[in-house]
CSV table of N, CA, C and O in Angstrom, one decimal:
chain,number,residue,atom,x,y,z
A,4,UNK,N,0.7,-1.2,0.0
A,4,UNK,CA,0.0,0.0,0.0
A,4,UNK,C,0.8,1.3,-0.1
A,4,UNK,O,1.8,1.3,0.6
A,5,UNK,N,0.3,2.2,-0.7
A,5,UNK,CA,1.0,3.3,-0.9
A,5,UNK,C,0.2,4.8,0.0
A,5,UNK,O,-0.8,4.7,-0.4
A,6,UNK,N,0.9,5.6,0.9
A,6,UNK,CA,0.4,6.8,1.3
A,6,UNK,C,1.0,7.7,0.7
A,6,UNK,O,2.1,8.0,0.3
A,7,UNK,N,0.2,8.7,-0.1
A,7,UNK,CA,0.5,10.1,-0.7
A,7,UNK,C,0.2,11.3,0.0
A,7,UNK,O,-1.0,11.5,0.6
A,8,UNK,N,1.2,12.2,0.4
A,8,UNK,CA,0.7,13.5,0.7
A,8,UNK,C,1.4,14.5,-0.1
A,8,UNK,O,2.5,14.6,-0.2
A,9,UNK,N,0.4,15.4,-0.5
A,9,UNK,CA,0.9,16.5,-1.1
A,9,UNK,C,0.8,17.9,-0.3
A,9,UNK,O,0.4,17.8,0.8
A,10,UNK,N,2.1,18.6,-1.0
A,10,UNK,CA,2.1,20.0,-0.4
A,10,UNK,C,2.6,21.1,-1.3
A,10,UNK,O,2.7,20.6,-2.6
A,11,UNK,N,2.6,22.2,-1.0
A,11,UNK,CA,2.9,23.4,-1.9
A,11,UNK,C,1.7,24.0,-2.6
A,11,UNK,O,2.1,24.9,-3.4
A,12,UNK,N,0.7,23.7,-2.2
A,12,UNK,CA,-0.3,24.6,-2.6
A,12,UNK,C,-0.4,25.8,-1.9
A,12,UNK,O,0.3,26.3,-1.1
A,13,UNK,N,-1.3,26.6,-2.5
A,13,UNK,CA,-1.5,28.1,-2.0
A,13,UNK,C,-2.3,29.3,-2.9
A,13,UNK,O,-2.7,28.8,-4.0
A,14,UNK,N,-1.8,30.4,-2.5
A,14,UNK,CA,-2.9,31.4,-3.4
A,14,UNK,C,-1.5,32.1,-4.2
A,14,UNK,O,-0.4,32.6,-3.5
A,15,UNK,N,-2.0,32.4,-5.4
A,15,UNK,CA,-0.9,32.9,-6.3
A,15,UNK,C,-1.4,34.0,-7.3
A,15,UNK,O,-2.8,33.5,-7.7
A,16,UNK,N,-0.8,35.1,-7.8
A,16,UNK,CA,-1.4,35.9,-8.8
A,16,UNK,C,-1.4,35.2,-10.1
A,16,UNK,O,-0.5,34.1,-10.3
A,17,UNK,N,-2.3,35.6,-10.9
A,17,UNK,CA,-2.2,35.0,-12.4
A,17,UNK,C,-0.8,35.4,-13.1
A,17,UNK,O,-0.5,36.4,-12.6
A,18,UNK,N,-0.3,34.4,-13.8
A,18,UNK,CA,1.2,34.5,-14.3
A,18,UNK,C,2.2,34.0,-13.4
A,18,UNK,O,3.2,33.9,-13.8
A,19,UNK,N,1.7,33.9,-12.0
A,19,UNK,CA,2.7,33.1,-11.1
A,19,UNK,C,3.0,31.8,-11.2
A,19,UNK,O,2.6,31.1,-12.1
A,20,UNK,N,3.7,31.2,-10.4
A,20,UNK,CA,4.3,29.8,-10.4
A,20,UNK,C,4.0,29.2,-9.0
A,20,UNK,O,4.2,29.8,-7.9
A,21,UNK,N,3.8,27.9,-8.9
A,21,UNK,CA,3.8,27.1,-7.8
A,21,UNK,C,4.4,25.8,-8.2
A,21,UNK,O,4.5,25.5,-9.3
A,22,UNK,N,5.1,25.3,-7.0
A,22,UNK,CA,5.4,23.6,-7.3
A,22,UNK,C,4.9,23.0,-6.3
A,22,UNK,O,5.1,23.1,-5.1
A,23,UNK,N,4.1,21.9,-6.8
A,23,UNK,CA,3.6,21.1,-6.0
A,23,UNK,C,4.3,19.8,-5.8
A,23,UNK,O,5.3,19.4,-6.6
A,24,UNK,N,4.3,19.2,-4.6
A,24,UNK,CA,5.1,18.1,-4.2
A,24,UNK,C,4.3,16.9,-3.8
A,24,UNK,O,3.3,17.4,-3.1
A,25,UNK,N,4.5,15.9,-4.0
A,25,UNK,CA,3.4,14.5,-3.4
A,25,UNK,C,4.6,13.5,-2.9
A,25,UNK,O,5.4,13.1,-3.7
A,26,UNK,N,4.6,13.3,-1.6
A,26,UNK,CA,5.7,12.5,-1.0
A,26,UNK,C,4.8,11.1,-0.6
A,26,UNK,O,3.9,10.9,-0.2
A,27,UNK,N,5.6,10.1,-1.1
A,27,UNK,CA,4.9,8.6,-1.1
A,27,UNK,C,5.6,7.6,-0.2
A,27,UNK,O,6.9,7.8,0.2
A,28,UNK,N,5.0,7.1,0.6
A,28,UNK,CA,5.5,6.1,1.5
A,28,UNK,C,5.7,4.8,0.9
A,28,UNK,O,5.3,4.7,0.0
A,29,UNK,N,6.6,3.8,1.5
A,29,UNK,CA,6.8,2.6,0.9
A,29,UNK,C,8.4,2.7,0.1
A,29,UNK,O,8.6,3.5,0.0
A,30,UNK,N,8.4,1.3,-0.2
A,30,UNK,CA,9.9,1.1,-0.8
A,30,UNK,C,9.7,0.6,-2.2
A,30,UNK,O,10.6,0.3,-3.0
A,31,UNK,N,8.4,0.8,-2.7
A,31,UNK,CA,8.1,0.4,-4.0
A,31,UNK,C,7.8,1.5,-5.0
A,31,UNK,O,7.2,1.2,-6.0
A,32,UNK,N,8.2,2.8,-4.6
A,32,UNK,CA,7.5,3.9,-5.4
A,32,UNK,C,7.8,4.0,-6.9
A,32,UNK,O,7.1,4.5,-7.5
A,33,UNK,N,9.0,3.3,-7.2
A,33,UNK,CA,9.5,3.2,-8.6
A,33,UNK,C,8.7,2.3,-9.4
A,33,UNK,O,9.1,2.4,-10.5
A,34,UNK,N,7.9,1.4,-8.9
A,34,UNK,CA,6.9,0.7,-9.6
A,34,UNK,C,5.7,1.3,-9.8
A,34,UNK,O,4.7,0.5,-10.5
A,35,UNK,N,5.4,2.7,-9.5
A,35,UNK,CA,4.1,2.9,-9.6
A,35,UNK,C,4.2,4.3,-10.8
A,35,UNK,O,4.9,5.0,-10.7
A,36,UNK,N,3.1,4.2,-11.9
A,36,UNK,CA,3.0,5.4,-12.5
A,36,UNK,C,2.4,6.5,-11.6
A,36,UNK,O,1.4,6.1,-10.7
A,37,UNK,N,2.8,7.7,-11.7
A,37,UNK,CA,2.2,8.6,-11.0
A,37,UNK,C,1.3,9.8,-11.6
A,37,UNK,O,1.8,9.9,-12.9
A,38,UNK,N,0.3,10.4,-11.2
A,38,UNK,CA,-0.6,11.3,-11.9
A,38,UNK,C,-0.9,12.4,-11.1
A,38,UNK,O,-0.9,12.2,-9.9
A,39,UNK,N,-1.3,13.5,-11.7
A,39,UNK,CA,-1.7,15.0,-10.9
A,39,UNK,C,-3.2,14.9,-11.6
A,39,UNK,O,-3.3,14.9,-12.7
A,40,UNK,N,-4.1,15.1,-10.8
A,40,UNK,CA,-5.4,15.5,-11.1
A,40,UNK,C,-5.8,16.7,-10.2
A,40,UNK,O,-5.4,17.3,-9.3
A,41,UNK,N,-6.9,17.4,-10.9
A,41,UNK,CA,-7.6,18.6,-10.1
A,41,UNK,C,-9.1,18.5,-10.0
A,41,UNK,O,-9.6,18.0,-10.9
A,42,UNK,N,-9.6,19.1,-9.2
A,42,UNK,CA,-11.0,19.4,-9.0
A,42,UNK,C,-11.2,20.8,-8.9
A,42,UNK,O,-11.1,21.0,-7.7
A,43,UNK,N,-12.2,21.2,-9.4
A,43,UNK,CA,-12.9,22.6,-9.0
A,43,UNK,C,-14.0,22.6,-8.6
A,43,UNK,O,-14.6,21.6,-8.8
A,44,UNK,N,-14.4,23.5,-7.9
A,44,UNK,CA,-15.9,23.4,-7.1
A,44,UNK,C,-16.9,23.1,-8.4
A,44,UNK,O,-17.0,23.9,-9.3
A,45,UNK,N,-17.8,22.2,-8.0
A,45,UNK,CA,-18.9,21.9,-8.9
A,45,UNK,C,-18.6,21.1,-10.2
A,45,UNK,O,-19.3,20.9,-10.9
A,46,UNK,N,-17.2,20.9,-10.2
A,46,UNK,CA,-16.8,20.0,-11.6
A,46,UNK,C,-16.2,18.9,-11.2
A,46,UNK,O,-16.0,18.6,-10.1
A,47,UNK,N,-16.3,17.8,-11.9
A,47,UNK,CA,-15.6,16.8,-11.8
A,47,UNK,C,-14.0,16.7,-11.6
A,47,UNK,O,-13.6,17.5,-12.2
A,48,UNK,N,-13.5,15.7,-11.1
A,48,UNK,CA,-12.0,15.6,-11.1
A,48,UNK,C,-11.5,15.2,-12.5
A,48,UNK,O,-11.9,14.5,-13.3
A,49,UNK,N,-10.6,15.9,-13.0
A,49,UNK,CA,-9.9,15.8,-14.1
A,49,UNK,C,-8.4,15.6,-14.3
A,49,UNK,O,-7.5,16.2,-13.4
A,50,UNK,N,-8.1,14.8,-15.4
A,50,UNK,CA,-6.7,14.7,-15.5
A,50,UNK,C,-5.6,15.9,-16.0
A,50,UNK,O,-6.3,16.9,-16.6
A,51,UNK,N,-4.8,16.3,-15.1
A,51,UNK,CA,-3.7,16.9,-15.4
A,51,UNK,C,-2.5,16.5,-16.1
A,51,UNK,O,-2.1,17.1,-17.3
A,52,UNK,N,-1.7,15.5,-15.5
A,52,UNK,CA,-0.6,15.1,-16.1
A,52,UNK,C,-0.2,13.8,-15.3
A,52,UNK,O,-0.7,13.4,-14.6
A,53,UNK,N,0.6,13.0,-16.2
A,53,UNK,CA,1.2,11.6,-15.7
A,53,UNK,C,2.5,11.3,-15.9
A,53,UNK,O,2.8,11.9,-17.0
A,54,UNK,N,3.3,10.4,-15.5
A,54,UNK,CA,4.6,10.1,-15.6
A,54,UNK,C,4.9,8.7,-15.3
A,54,UNK,O,4.3,8.2,-14.4
A,55,UNK,N,5.7,7.9,-16.3
A,55,UNK,CA,5.7,6.5,-16.0
A,55,UNK,C,6.8,6.3,-14.8
A,55,UNK,O,7.4,7.2,-14.4
A,56,UNK,N,6.8,5.0,-14.6
A,56,UNK,CA,7.7,4.7,-13.5
A,56,UNK,C,9.1,5.3,-13.4
A,56,UNK,O,9.6,5.7,-12.3
A,57,UNK,N,9.6,5.1,-14.8
A,57,UNK,CA,11.1,5.5,-14.7
A,57,UNK,C,11.4,7.1,-15.2
A,57,UNK,O,12.2,7.8,-14.9
A,58,UNK,N,10.0,7.7,-15.4
A,58,UNK,CA,10.0,9.1,-15.7
A,58,UNK,C,10.4,9.3,-17.0
A,58,UNK,O,10.4,10.6,-17.3
A,59,UNK,N,10.3,8.5,-17.9
A,59,UNK,CA,10.7,8.6,-19.3
A,59,UNK,C,9.4,9.0,-20.2
A,59,UNK,O,9.9,9.5,-21.3
A,60,UNK,N,8.6,8.8,-19.8
A,60,UNK,CA,7.3,9.4,-20.6
A,60,UNK,C,6.1,10.2,-19.7
A,60,UNK,O,5.9,9.6,-18.5
A,61,UNK,N,5.9,11.0,-20.3
A,61,UNK,CA,4.9,12.3,-19.6
A,61,UNK,C,3.8,12.4,-20.7
A,61,UNK,O,3.9,12.4,-21.8
A,62,UNK,N,2.6,12.8,-20.0
A,62,UNK,CA,1.5,13.1,-20.8
A,62,UNK,C,0.7,14.2,-20.1
A,62,UNK,O,0.7,14.5,-19.0
A,63,UNK,N,0.3,15.3,-20.9
A,63,UNK,CA,-0.5,16.4,-20.4
A,63,UNK,C,-1.6,16.6,-20.7
A,63,UNK,O,-2.0,16.3,-22.0
A,64,UNK,N,-2.5,17.1,-20.1
A,64,UNK,CA,-4.1,17.6,-20.6
A,64,UNK,C,-3.6,19.0,-21.4
A,64,UNK,O,-2.7,19.6,-21.3
A,65,UNK,N,-4.4,19.0,-22.5
A,65,UNK,CA,-4.1,20.1,-23.4
A,65,UNK,C,-4.1,21.7,-22.9
A,65,UNK,O,-3.4,22.6,-23.1
A,66,UNK,N,-5.1,21.6,-21.7
A,66,UNK,CA,-5.2,22.9,-21.1
A,66,UNK,C,-3.7,23.3,-20.1
A,66,UNK,O,-3.7,24.5,-19.9
A,67,UNK,N,-3.0,22.2,-19.9
A,67,UNK,CA,-1.9,22.7,-19.2
A,67,UNK,C,-0.6,22.7,-19.7
A,67,UNK,O,0.6,22.7,-19.3
A,68,UNK,N,-0.5,22.1,-21.0
A,68,UNK,CA,0.7,21.8,-21.7
A,68,UNK,C,1.2,23.0,-22.2
A,68,UNK,O,0.8,24.0,-22.5
A,69,UNK,N,2.7,22.9,-22.0
A,69,UNK,CA,3.5,23.9,-22.1
A,69,UNK,C,3.6,25.2,-20.9
A,69,UNK,O,4.6,25.9,-21.0
A,70,UNK,N,2.8,24.7,-19.8
A,70,UNK,CA,2.9,25.5,-18.6
A,70,UNK,C,3.2,24.7,-17.6
A,70,UNK,O,3.8,25.2,-16.5
A,71,UNK,N,2.9,23.4,-17.4
A,71,UNK,CA,3.3,22.5,-16.3
A,71,UNK,C,4.0,21.4,-16.7
A,71,UNK,O,4.2,20.9,-17.7
A,72,UNK,N,4.9,21.1,-15.7
A,72,UNK,CA,5.9,20.0,-15.7
A,72,UNK,C,5.9,19.2,-14.7
A,72,UNK,O,5.8,19.4,-13.4
A,73,UNK,N,5.8,18.0,-15.0
A,73,UNK,CA,5.9,16.7,-13.8
A,73,UNK,C,6.9,16.2,-14.0
A,73,UNK,O,7.7,16.0,-14.8
A,74,UNK,N,7.6,15.7,-12.8
A,74,UNK,CA,9.0,15.2,-12.7
A,74,UNK,C,8.7,14.0,-11.4
A,74,UNK,O,8.0,14.2,-10.7
A,75,UNK,N,9.8,13.2,-11.6
A,75,UNK,CA,9.9,12.4,-10.2
A,75,UNK,C,11.1,12.3,-9.7
A,75,UNK,O,12.1,12.0,-10.6
A,76,UNK,N,11.5,11.9,-8.4
A,76,UNK,CA,12.7,11.4,-8.0
A,76,UNK,C,12.5,10.2,-7.0
A,76,UNK,O,12.0,10.2,-6.1
A,77,UNK,N,12.8,9.1,-7.9
A,77,UNK,CA,12.6,7.9,-7.3
A,77,UNK,C,13.2,7.8,-5.9
A,77,UNK,O,12.9,6.7,-4.8
A,78,UNK,N,14.5,8.4,-5.8
A,78,UNK,CA,15.5,8.2,-4.5
A,78,UNK,C,14.7,8.8,-3.6
A,78,UNK,O,14.9,8.5,-2.4
A,79,UNK,N,14.1,9.8,-4.0
A,79,UNK,CA,13.2,10.6,-2.5
A,79,UNK,C,11.6,10.1,-2.5
A,79,UNK,O,11.0,10.9,-1.5
A,80,UNK,N,11.1,9.2,-3.4
A,80,UNK,CA,10.0,8.9,-3.2
A,80,UNK,C,8.8,10.0,-3.4
A,80,UNK,O,7.8,10.2,-2.8
A,81,UNK,N,9.3,10.8,-4.5
A,81,UNK,CA,8.5,12.0,-4.3
A,81,UNK,C,8.2,12.5,-5.9
A,81,UNK,O,9.0,12.3,-6.7
A,82,UNK,N,6.9,12.9,-6.4
A,82,UNK,CA,6.8,13.5,-7.7
A,82,UNK,C,6.4,15.0,-7.5
A,82,UNK,O,5.8,15.2,-6.6
A,83,UNK,N,6.6,15.9,-8.5
A,83,UNK,CA,6.5,17.1,-8.4
A,83,UNK,C,5.8,17.5,-9.4
A,83,UNK,O,5.6,17.1,-10.6
A,84,UNK,N,4.9,18.5,-9.3
A,84,UNK,CA,4.1,19.3,-10.3
A,84,UNK,C,4.7,20.9,-10.4
A,84,UNK,O,4.3,21.6,-9.4
A,85,UNK,N,5.5,21.2,-11.3
A,85,UNK,CA,5.8,22.7,-11.5
A,85,UNK,C,4.8,23.3,-12.5
A,85,UNK,O,4.7,23.1,-13.8
A,86,UNK,N,4.2,24.3,-12.0
A,86,UNK,CA,3.2,25.0,-12.5
A,86,UNK,C,3.3,26.6,-12.6
A,86,UNK,O,3.8,27.2,-11.6
A,87,UNK,N,3.6,26.9,-14.0
A,87,UNK,CA,4.0,28.2,-14.6
A,87,UNK,C,2.9,28.9,-15.2
A,87,UNK,O,2.0,28.1,-15.8
A,88,UNK,N,2.9,30.1,-15.5
A,88,UNK,CA,2.0,30.9,-16.3
A,88,UNK,C,0.6,30.6,-15.5
A,88,UNK,O,-0.1,30.4,-16.4
A,89,UNK,N,0.3,30.7,-14.3
A,89,UNK,CA,-0.9,30.1,-13.8
A,89,UNK,C,-2.1,30.9,-14.2
A,89,UNK,O,-1.9,32.3,-14.2
A,90,UNK,N,-3.3,30.5,-14.4
A,90,UNK,CA,-4.3,31.1,-14.7
A,90,UNK,C,-5.4,31.2,-13.6
A,90,UNK,O,-5.4,29.9,-13.1
A,91,UNK,N,-6.4,32.0,-13.7
A,91,UNK,CA,-7.4,31.4,-12.6
A,91,UNK,C,-8.2,30.4,-12.9
A,91,UNK,O,-8.8,29.8,-11.8
A,92,UNK,N,-8.4,30.0,-13.9
A,92,UNK,CA,-9.0,28.7,-14.1
A,92,UNK,C,-8.2,27.4,-13.8
A,92,UNK,O,-8.8,26.4,-13.8
A,93,UNK,N,-7.0,27.8,-13.3
A,93,UNK,CA,-6.1,26.7,-12.8
A,93,UNK,C,-6.5,26.4,-11.2
A,93,UNK,O,-6.3,25.6,-10.7
A,94,UNK,N,-7.6,27.4,-10.9
A,94,UNK,CA,-7.8,27.1,-9.5
A,94,UNK,C,-8.6,25.9,-9.3
A,94,UNK,O,-9.7,25.5,-9.9
A,95,UNK,N,-8.1,25.0,-8.3
A,95,UNK,CA,-8.8,23.7,-8.0
A,95,UNK,C,-7.9,23.2,-6.8
A,95,UNK,O,-7.0,23.6,-6.2
A,96,UNK,N,-8.7,21.9,-6.4
A,96,UNK,CA,-7.8,21.1,-5.4
A,96,UNK,C,-7.0,19.9,-6.2
A,96,UNK,O,-7.6,19.3,-7.0
A,97,UNK,N,-5.8,20.0,-6.1
A,97,UNK,CA,-4.8,19.2,-6.8
A,97,UNK,C,-4.8,18.0,-6.1
A,97,UNK,O,-4.2,18.1,-4.8
A,98,UNK,N,-4.7,16.8,-6.7
A,98,UNK,CA,-4.4,15.5,-6.2
A,98,UNK,C,-3.5,14.9,-6.7
A,98,UNK,O,-3.1,14.8,-8.1
A,99,UNK,N,-2.6,14.2,-6.2
A,99,UNK,CA,-1.6,13.1,-6.9
A,99,UNK,C,-2.2,11.7,-6.7
A,99,UNK,O,-3.0,11.7,-5.8
A,100,UNK,N,-1.9,11.1,-7.6
A,100,UNK,CA,-2.3,9.3,-7.4
A,100,UNK,C,-1.3,8.4,-8.0
A,100,UNK,O,-0.5,9.0,-8.5
A,101,UNK,N,-1.5,7.3,-7.6
A,101,UNK,CA,-0.4,6.4,-8.0
A,101,UNK,C,-1.2,4.9,-8.5
A,101,UNK,O,-2.0,4.6,-8.0
A,102,UNK,N,-0.5,4.4,-9.5
A,102,UNK,CA,-1.1,3.3,-10.1
A,102,UNK,C,0.0,2.2,-10.3
A,102,UNK,O,1.1,2.6,-10.8
A,103,UNK,N,-0.2,1.0,-10.0
A,103,UNK,CA,0.9,-0.1,-10.1
A,103,UNK,C,0.8,-0.5,-11.3
A,103,UNK,O,0.0,-1.3,-11.8
A,104,UNK,N,1.6,0.1,-12.1
A,104,UNK,CA,1.7,-0.1,-13.9
A,104,UNK,C,2.8,0.4,-14.5
A,104,UNK,O,3.2,1.5,-14.0
A,105,UNK,N,3.2,-0.2,-15.5
A,105,UNK,CA,4.0,0.3,-16.5
A,105,UNK,C,3.7,1.1,-17.6
A,105,UNK,O,4.0,1.8,-18.3
A,106,UNK,N,2.3,1.3,-17.6
A,106,UNK,CA,1.6,1.8,-18.8
A,106,UNK,C,1.4,3.4,-18.4
A,106,UNK,O,2.0,3.7,-17.4
A,107,UNK,N,0.6,3.9,-19.3
A,107,UNK,CA,0.7,5.7,-19.4
A,107,UNK,C,-0.9,5.6,-19.1
A,107,UNK,O,-1.5,5.2,-19.9
A,108,UNK,N,-1.2,5.9,-18.1
A,108,UNK,CA,-2.9,6.1,-17.6
A,108,UNK,C,-3.3,7.6,-17.3
A,108,UNK,O,-2.4,8.2,-16.6
A,109,UNK,N,-4.3,7.9,-17.8
A,109,UNK,CA,-4.9,9.0,-17.5
A,109,UNK,C,-6.4,9.1,-17.0
A,109,UNK,O,-7.0,10.2,-16.7
A,110,UNK,N,-7.1,8.1,-16.8
A,110,UNK,CA,-8.3,8.0,-16.4
A,110,UNK,C,-8.2,7.7,-14.7
A,110,UNK,O,-7.5,7.0,-14.2
A,111,UNK,N,-9.2,8.4,-14.1
A,111,UNK,CA,-9.3,8.6,-12.7
A,111,UNK,C,-9.3,7.0,-11.9
A,111,UNK,O,-8.6,6.5,-10.9
A,112,UNK,N,-10.2,6.3,-12.4
A,112,UNK,CA,-10.6,4.8,-12.3
A,112,UNK,C,-9.5,3.9,-12.3
A,112,UNK,O,-9.3,2.6,-12.2
A,113,UNK,N,-8.0,4.1,-12.9
A,113,UNK,CA,-7.1,3.4,-13.3
A,113,UNK,C,-6.1,3.5,-12.1
A,113,UNK,O,-5.2,2.8,-12.2
A,114,UNK,N,-6.2,4.6,-11.1
A,114,UNK,CA,-5.4,4.5,-10.2
A,114,UNK,C,-5.8,4.3,-8.9
A,114,UNK,O,-7.2,4.1,-8.7
A,115,UNK,N,-4.9,3.6,-8.3
A,115,UNK,CA,-5.1,2.8,-6.9
A,115,UNK,C,-5.0,3.6,-5.7
A,115,UNK,O,-5.8,3.3,-4.7
A,116,UNK,N,-4.3,4.3,-5.6
A,116,UNK,CA,-4.0,5.3,-4.4
A,116,UNK,C,-4.1,6.8,-4.7
A,116,UNK,O,-3.7,7.3,-5.6
A,117,UNK,N,-4.7,7.7,-3.7
A,117,UNK,CA,-4.9,9.3,-3.9
A,117,UNK,C,-4.4,10.0,-2.7
A,117,UNK,O,-4.7,9.3,-1.5
A,118,UNK,N,-3.8,10.9,-2.8
A,118,UNK,CA,-3.5,11.6,-1.7
A,118,UNK,C,-4.6,12.6,-1.3
A,118,UNK,O,-5.6,12.3,-1.7
A,119,UNK,N,-4.8,13.4,-0.1
A,119,UNK,CA,-5.9,14.0,0.3
A,119,UNK,C,-6.0,15.5,-0.3
A,119,UNK,O,-7.3,16.0,-0.2
A,120,UNK,N,-5.1,15.7,-1.4
A,120,UNK,CA,-5.3,17.0,-2.2
A,120,UNK,C,-4.7,18.3,-1.4
A,120,UNK,O,-4.5,18.5,-0.2
A,121,UNK,N,-4.3,19.1,-2.3
A,121,UNK,CA,-3.8,20.7,-1.9
A,121,UNK,C,-4.5,21.8,-2.6
A,121,UNK,O,-4.5,21.4,-3.9
A,122,UNK,N,-4.9,22.7,-2.1
A,122,UNK,CA,-5.6,23.7,-2.7
A,122,UNK,C,-4.7,24.7,-3.5
A,122,UNK,O,-3.8,25.2,-2.9
A,123,UNK,N,-4.8,25.0,-4.7
A,123,UNK,CA,-4.5,26.1,-5.5
A,123,UNK,C,-5.3,26.9,-5.8
A,123,UNK,O,-6.3,26.7,-6.4
A,124,UNK,N,-5.3,28.4,-5.5
A,124,UNK,CA,-6.2,29.3,-6.0
A,124,UNK,C,-5.1,30.5,-6.6
A,124,UNK,O,-4.1,30.9,-6.1
A,125,UNK,N,-5.6,30.7,-7.7
A,125,UNK,CA,-4.8,31.7,-8.6
A,125,UNK,C,-5.9,33.0,-8.8
A,125,UNK,O,-7.0,32.7,-9.3
A,126,UNK,N,-5.4,34.0,-8.2
A,126,UNK,CA,-6.3,35.1,-8.3
A,126,UNK,C,-6.0,36.0,-9.6
A,126,UNK,O,-4.9,36.3,-10.1
A,127,UNK,N,-7.0,36.7,-10.1
A,127,UNK,CA,-6.8,37.4,-11.4
A,127,UNK,C,-6.4,38.9,-10.9
A,127,UNK,O,-6.3,39.4,-10.0
């Protein structure tokens, strides 16, 4: 089992940057594909980005492509989300998730473990 704890959220002005971190427990972090999702008030949870076990392959939602970057440090059991050029529509609770797979996956129901989320608020 994996426990995930996100951090790094906060309030930022439009155009600013934040870096989210997700720390995972356990000794098998490198066996998990990791993803970031977000959920705005009144909306469904949506895919943001994912990274494969080794970090060699990443995918992004069109809405964040070119602005967000996912990375991971398997030695530190941590996945990161660097968010630049933030927009008010990026405001949401951001969740990290883990899936025991070598595939690249983007659906919420494909992930096995979830963090508690961290709030990101972008003011205009």
